[in-house]
Coordinates of C-alpha atoms in Angstrom, one line a residue:
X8 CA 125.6 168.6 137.5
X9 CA 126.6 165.3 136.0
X10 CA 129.8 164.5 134.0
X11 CA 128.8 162.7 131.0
X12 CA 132.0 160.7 129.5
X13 CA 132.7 159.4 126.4
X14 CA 135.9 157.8 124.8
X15 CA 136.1 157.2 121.1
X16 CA 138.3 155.1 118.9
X17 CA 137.5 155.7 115.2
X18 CA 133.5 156.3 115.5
X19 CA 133.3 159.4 113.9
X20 CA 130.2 157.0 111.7
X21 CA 128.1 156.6 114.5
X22 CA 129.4 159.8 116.9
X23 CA 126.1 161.6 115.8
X24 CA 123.6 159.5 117.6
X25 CA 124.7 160.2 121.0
X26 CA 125.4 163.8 120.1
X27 CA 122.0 164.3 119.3
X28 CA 120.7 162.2 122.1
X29 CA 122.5 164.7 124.6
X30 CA 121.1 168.1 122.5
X31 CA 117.6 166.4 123.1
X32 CA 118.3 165.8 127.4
X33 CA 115.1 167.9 128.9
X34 CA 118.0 168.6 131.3
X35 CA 120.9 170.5 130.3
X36 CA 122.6 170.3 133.3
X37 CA 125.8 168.2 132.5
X38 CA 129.1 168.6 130.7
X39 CA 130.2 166.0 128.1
X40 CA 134.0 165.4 128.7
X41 CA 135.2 163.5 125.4
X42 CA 138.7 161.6 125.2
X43 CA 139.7 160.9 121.4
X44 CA 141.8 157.8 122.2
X45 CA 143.8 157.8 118.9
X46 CA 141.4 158.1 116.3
X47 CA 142.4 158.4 112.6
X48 CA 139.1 158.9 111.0
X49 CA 137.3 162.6 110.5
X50 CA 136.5 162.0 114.6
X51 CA 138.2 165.5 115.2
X52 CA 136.0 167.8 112.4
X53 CA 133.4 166.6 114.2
X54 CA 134.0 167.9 117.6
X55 CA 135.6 170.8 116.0
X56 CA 132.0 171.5 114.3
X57 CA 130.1 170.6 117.8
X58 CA 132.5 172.4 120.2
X59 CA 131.8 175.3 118.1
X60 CA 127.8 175.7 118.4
X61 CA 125.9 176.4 121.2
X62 CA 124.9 173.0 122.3
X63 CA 123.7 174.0 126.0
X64 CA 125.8 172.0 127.3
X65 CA 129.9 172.3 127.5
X66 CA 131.8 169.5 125.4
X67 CA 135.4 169.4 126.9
X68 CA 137.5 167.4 124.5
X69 CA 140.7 166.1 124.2
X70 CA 143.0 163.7 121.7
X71 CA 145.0 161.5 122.9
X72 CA 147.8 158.6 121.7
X73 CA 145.8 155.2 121.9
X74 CA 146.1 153.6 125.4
X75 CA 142.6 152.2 126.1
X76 CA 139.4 152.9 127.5
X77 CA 140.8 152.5 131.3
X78 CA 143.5 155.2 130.7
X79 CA 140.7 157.2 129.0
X80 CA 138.5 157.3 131.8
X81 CA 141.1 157.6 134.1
X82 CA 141.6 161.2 132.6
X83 CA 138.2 161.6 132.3
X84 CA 138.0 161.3 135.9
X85 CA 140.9 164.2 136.6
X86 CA 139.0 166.5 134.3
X87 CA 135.4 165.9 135.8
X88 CA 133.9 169.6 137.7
X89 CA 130.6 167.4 138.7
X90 CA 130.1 165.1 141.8
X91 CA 128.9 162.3 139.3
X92 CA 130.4 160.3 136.5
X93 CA 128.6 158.6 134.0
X94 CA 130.4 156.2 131.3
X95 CA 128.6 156.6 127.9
X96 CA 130.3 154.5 125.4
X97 CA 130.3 155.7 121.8
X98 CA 128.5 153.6 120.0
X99 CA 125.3 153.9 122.6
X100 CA 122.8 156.9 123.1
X101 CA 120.5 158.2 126.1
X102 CA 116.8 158.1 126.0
X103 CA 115.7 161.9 126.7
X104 CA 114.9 161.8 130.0
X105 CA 118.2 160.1 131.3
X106 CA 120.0 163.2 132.6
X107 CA 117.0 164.6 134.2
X108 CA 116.4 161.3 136.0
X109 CA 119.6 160.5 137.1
X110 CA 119.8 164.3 138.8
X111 CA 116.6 163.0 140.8
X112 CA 118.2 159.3 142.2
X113 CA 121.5 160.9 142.2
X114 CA 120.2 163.7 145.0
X115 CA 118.8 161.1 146.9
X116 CA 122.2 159.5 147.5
X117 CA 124.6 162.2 147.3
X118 CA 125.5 162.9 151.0
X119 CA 125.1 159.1 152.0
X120 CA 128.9 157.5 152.0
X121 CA 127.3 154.5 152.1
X122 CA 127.0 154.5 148.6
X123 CA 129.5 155.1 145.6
X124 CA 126.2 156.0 143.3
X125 CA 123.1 154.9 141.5
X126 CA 122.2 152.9 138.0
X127 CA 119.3 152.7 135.9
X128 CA 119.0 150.3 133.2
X129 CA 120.3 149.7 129.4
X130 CA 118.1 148.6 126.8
X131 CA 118.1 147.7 123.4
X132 CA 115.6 149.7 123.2
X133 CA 113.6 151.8 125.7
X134 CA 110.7 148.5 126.4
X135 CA 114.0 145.7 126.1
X136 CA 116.2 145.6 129.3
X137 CA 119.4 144.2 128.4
X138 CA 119.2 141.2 131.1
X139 CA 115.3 141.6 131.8
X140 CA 113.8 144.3 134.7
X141 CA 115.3 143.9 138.3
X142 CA 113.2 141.3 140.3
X143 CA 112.3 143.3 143.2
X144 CA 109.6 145.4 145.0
X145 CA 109.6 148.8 144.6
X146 CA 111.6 151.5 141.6
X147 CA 114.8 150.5 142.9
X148 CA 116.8 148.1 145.6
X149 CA 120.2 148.8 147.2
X150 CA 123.1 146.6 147.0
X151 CA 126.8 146.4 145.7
X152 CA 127.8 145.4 142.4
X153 CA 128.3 141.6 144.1
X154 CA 125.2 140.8 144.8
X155 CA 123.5 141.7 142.0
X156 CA 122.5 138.6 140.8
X157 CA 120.0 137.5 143.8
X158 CA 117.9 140.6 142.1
X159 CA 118.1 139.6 138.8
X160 CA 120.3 142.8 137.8
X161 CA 122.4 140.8 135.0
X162 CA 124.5 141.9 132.4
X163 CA 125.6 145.7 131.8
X164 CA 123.7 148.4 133.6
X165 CA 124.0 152.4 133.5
X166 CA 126.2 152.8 136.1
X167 CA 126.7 156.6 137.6
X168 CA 129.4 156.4 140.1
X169 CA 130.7 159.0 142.3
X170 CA 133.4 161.1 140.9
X171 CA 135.1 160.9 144.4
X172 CA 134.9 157.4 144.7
X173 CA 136.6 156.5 140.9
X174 CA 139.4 158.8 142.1
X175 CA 139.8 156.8 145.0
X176 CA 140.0 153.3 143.1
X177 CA 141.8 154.5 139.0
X178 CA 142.2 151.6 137.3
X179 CA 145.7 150.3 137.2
X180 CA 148.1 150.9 133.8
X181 CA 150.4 148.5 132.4
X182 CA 152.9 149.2 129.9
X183 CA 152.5 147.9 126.5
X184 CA 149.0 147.0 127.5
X185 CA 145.5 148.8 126.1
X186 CA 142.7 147.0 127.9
X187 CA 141.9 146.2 131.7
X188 CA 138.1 144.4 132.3
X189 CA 136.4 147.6 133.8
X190 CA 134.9 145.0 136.4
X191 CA 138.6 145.7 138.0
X192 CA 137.4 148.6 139.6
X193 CA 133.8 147.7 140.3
X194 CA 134.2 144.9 142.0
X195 CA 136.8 146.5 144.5
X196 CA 134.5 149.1 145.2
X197 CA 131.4 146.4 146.2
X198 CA 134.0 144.7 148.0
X199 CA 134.6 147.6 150.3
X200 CA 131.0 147.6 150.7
X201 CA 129.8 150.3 149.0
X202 CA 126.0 150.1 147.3
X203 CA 124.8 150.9 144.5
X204 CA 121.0 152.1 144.3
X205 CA 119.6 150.3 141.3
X206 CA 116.7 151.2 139.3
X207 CA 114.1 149.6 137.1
X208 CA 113.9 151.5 134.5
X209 CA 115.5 151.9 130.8
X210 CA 117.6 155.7 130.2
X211 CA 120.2 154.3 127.9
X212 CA 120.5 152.1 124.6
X213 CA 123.4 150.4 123.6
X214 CA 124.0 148.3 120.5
X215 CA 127.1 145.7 120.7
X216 CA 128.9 146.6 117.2
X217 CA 131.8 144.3 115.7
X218 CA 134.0 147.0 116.6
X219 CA 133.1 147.0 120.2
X220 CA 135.4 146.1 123.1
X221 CA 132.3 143.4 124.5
X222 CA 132.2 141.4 121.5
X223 CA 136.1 141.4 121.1
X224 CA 137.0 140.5 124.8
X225 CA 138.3 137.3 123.9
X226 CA 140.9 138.9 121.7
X227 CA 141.6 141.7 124.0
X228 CA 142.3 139.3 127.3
X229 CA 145.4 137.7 125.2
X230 CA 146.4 141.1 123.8
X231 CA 147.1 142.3 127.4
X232 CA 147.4 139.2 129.8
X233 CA 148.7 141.7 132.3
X234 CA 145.7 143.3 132.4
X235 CA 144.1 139.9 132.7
X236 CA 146.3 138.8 135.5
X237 CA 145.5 141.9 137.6
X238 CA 141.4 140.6 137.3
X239 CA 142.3 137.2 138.2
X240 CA 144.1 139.0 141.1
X241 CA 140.6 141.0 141.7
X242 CA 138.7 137.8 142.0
X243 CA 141.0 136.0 144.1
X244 CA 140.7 139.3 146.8
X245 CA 137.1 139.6 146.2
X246 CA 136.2 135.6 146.1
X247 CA 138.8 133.6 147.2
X248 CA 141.2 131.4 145.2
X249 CA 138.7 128.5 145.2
X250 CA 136.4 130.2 144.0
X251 CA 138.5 132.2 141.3
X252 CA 140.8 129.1 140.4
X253 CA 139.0 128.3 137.3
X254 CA 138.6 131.6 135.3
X255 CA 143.0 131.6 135.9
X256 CA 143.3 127.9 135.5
X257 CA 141.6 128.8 131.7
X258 CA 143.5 131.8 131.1
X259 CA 147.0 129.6 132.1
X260 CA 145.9 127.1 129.6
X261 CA 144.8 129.6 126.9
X262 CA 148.4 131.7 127.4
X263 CA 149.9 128.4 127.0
X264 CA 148.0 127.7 123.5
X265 CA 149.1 131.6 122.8
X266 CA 152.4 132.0 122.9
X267 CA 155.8 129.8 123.2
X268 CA 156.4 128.1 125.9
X269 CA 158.9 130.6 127.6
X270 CA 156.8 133.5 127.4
X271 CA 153.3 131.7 128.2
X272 CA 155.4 130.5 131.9
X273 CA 157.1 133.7 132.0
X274 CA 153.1 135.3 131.9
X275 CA 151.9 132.3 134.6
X276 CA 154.4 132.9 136.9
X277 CA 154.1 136.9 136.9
X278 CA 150.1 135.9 137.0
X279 CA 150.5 133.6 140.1
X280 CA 152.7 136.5 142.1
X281 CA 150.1 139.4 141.5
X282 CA 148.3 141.0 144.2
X283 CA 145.8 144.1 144.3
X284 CA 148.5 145.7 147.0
X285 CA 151.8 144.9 144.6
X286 CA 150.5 146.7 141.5

């Protein structure tokens, strides 16, 4: 079985499509696990509606006071009964097939703790990779999330981790704070050296609306330089502060053009102390 998980701010319009998308799987054999993170819209007569049909599938659902996608899935994650988790955000749907496919690569890697799970690819449709195909032989190459550029494997990808594996790395929580980069996570888990089997072919479609945390990051780093300061901490673990000095050197200089002066140091200097073991 696959846990299929889905947090929701205020998307009761556009809720439907993945609904449906899930009622049309050719494999029923999943449970949708569904954190409301704080919604005020009709979000709740909606699952109130679906929870109550027979769907063929169970919808385990729960409301929540707004704290952000990261807390969300880190519930999500405590509440999962399958061996695999699979992010599905909101506004995005699966092509048919996608559950019954992911079963297949999933079996294939289940027993192996070499690996912390599989992906496939998202499209804008089911013939437009987000990022282009993988370049290389075969249906699918193995490597971790850091070295996915050598194989062409750009931007977002469906990603189906282990459920084991996101229990061992939850993504920290800050006080005050809604949003953490979800790369956090990823990119400890490749650095530990655990692959990912990635395949070349499209099971999910996305669409990047206004509302959406990808075309809002900008905003959302400033909202929650914590957050931010933990990820520069990340890359410094995973890349080394050469490497990493220039994504913090622009987030000091942005926090600087943010807020006043005492606050934007006060920010720097808890930024410059962080560390992945201190948190």
């Amino acid at each position: 079985m696959i846990t299929v998980f889905t947090t929701t701010y205020n998307r009761a319009y556009i809720l439907e499509k993945l609904f449906y998308s899930l009622k049309d799987q050719t494999s029923k054999d999943f449970e949708w696990i569904v954190i409301n993170d704080g919604s005020t819209d009709g979000t709740s007569e909606l699952f109130e509606s679906w929870c109550a049909q027979d769907n063929g599938f169970p919808i385990i659902y729960l409301e929540i006071p707004n704290g952000g996608k990261h807390r969300a899935i880190n519930k999500g994650v405590k509440l999962a009964q399958s061996d695999a988790f699979f992010i599905v955000d909101s506004d995005d749907y699966l092509l048919p097939d996608a559950i019954e496919k992911a079963e297949q690569w999933f079996a294939q890697i289940a027993d192996d703790p070499e690996f912390a799970g599989i992906s496939g690819l998202r499209g804008f449709s089911e013939a437009d990779p987000i990022g282009g195909y993988g370049s290389f032989e075969g249906e699918y190459v193995d490597a971790t999330n850091l070295e996915r550029e050598k194989y062409n494997l750009l931007n977002d990808k469906a990603e189906i981790y282990k459920t084991s594996i996101l229990r061992k790395y939850p993504f920290p929580e800050f006080e005050g704070e809604n949003f953490i980069t979800e790369a956090v996570v990823w990119q400890q888990i490749a650095k530990e050296g655990y692959l990912i089997r990635w395949h070349n072919e499209v099971i999910y479609i996305c669409d990047y609306l206004e509302d959406g945390l990808t075309k809002n990051a900008n905003r959302r780093i400033m909202e929650n330089p914590l957050g931010y300061a933990y990820y520069l901490a990340v890359l410094d673990s995973v890349y080394g502060a050469e490497k990493a000095g220039e994504a913090r050197l622009n987030f000091y200089k942005a926090l600087l053009k943010e807020y006043d002066q005492q606050k934007a140091f006060h920010l720097i200097n808890i930024a410059n102390s962080m560390t992945i073991g201190n948190i």
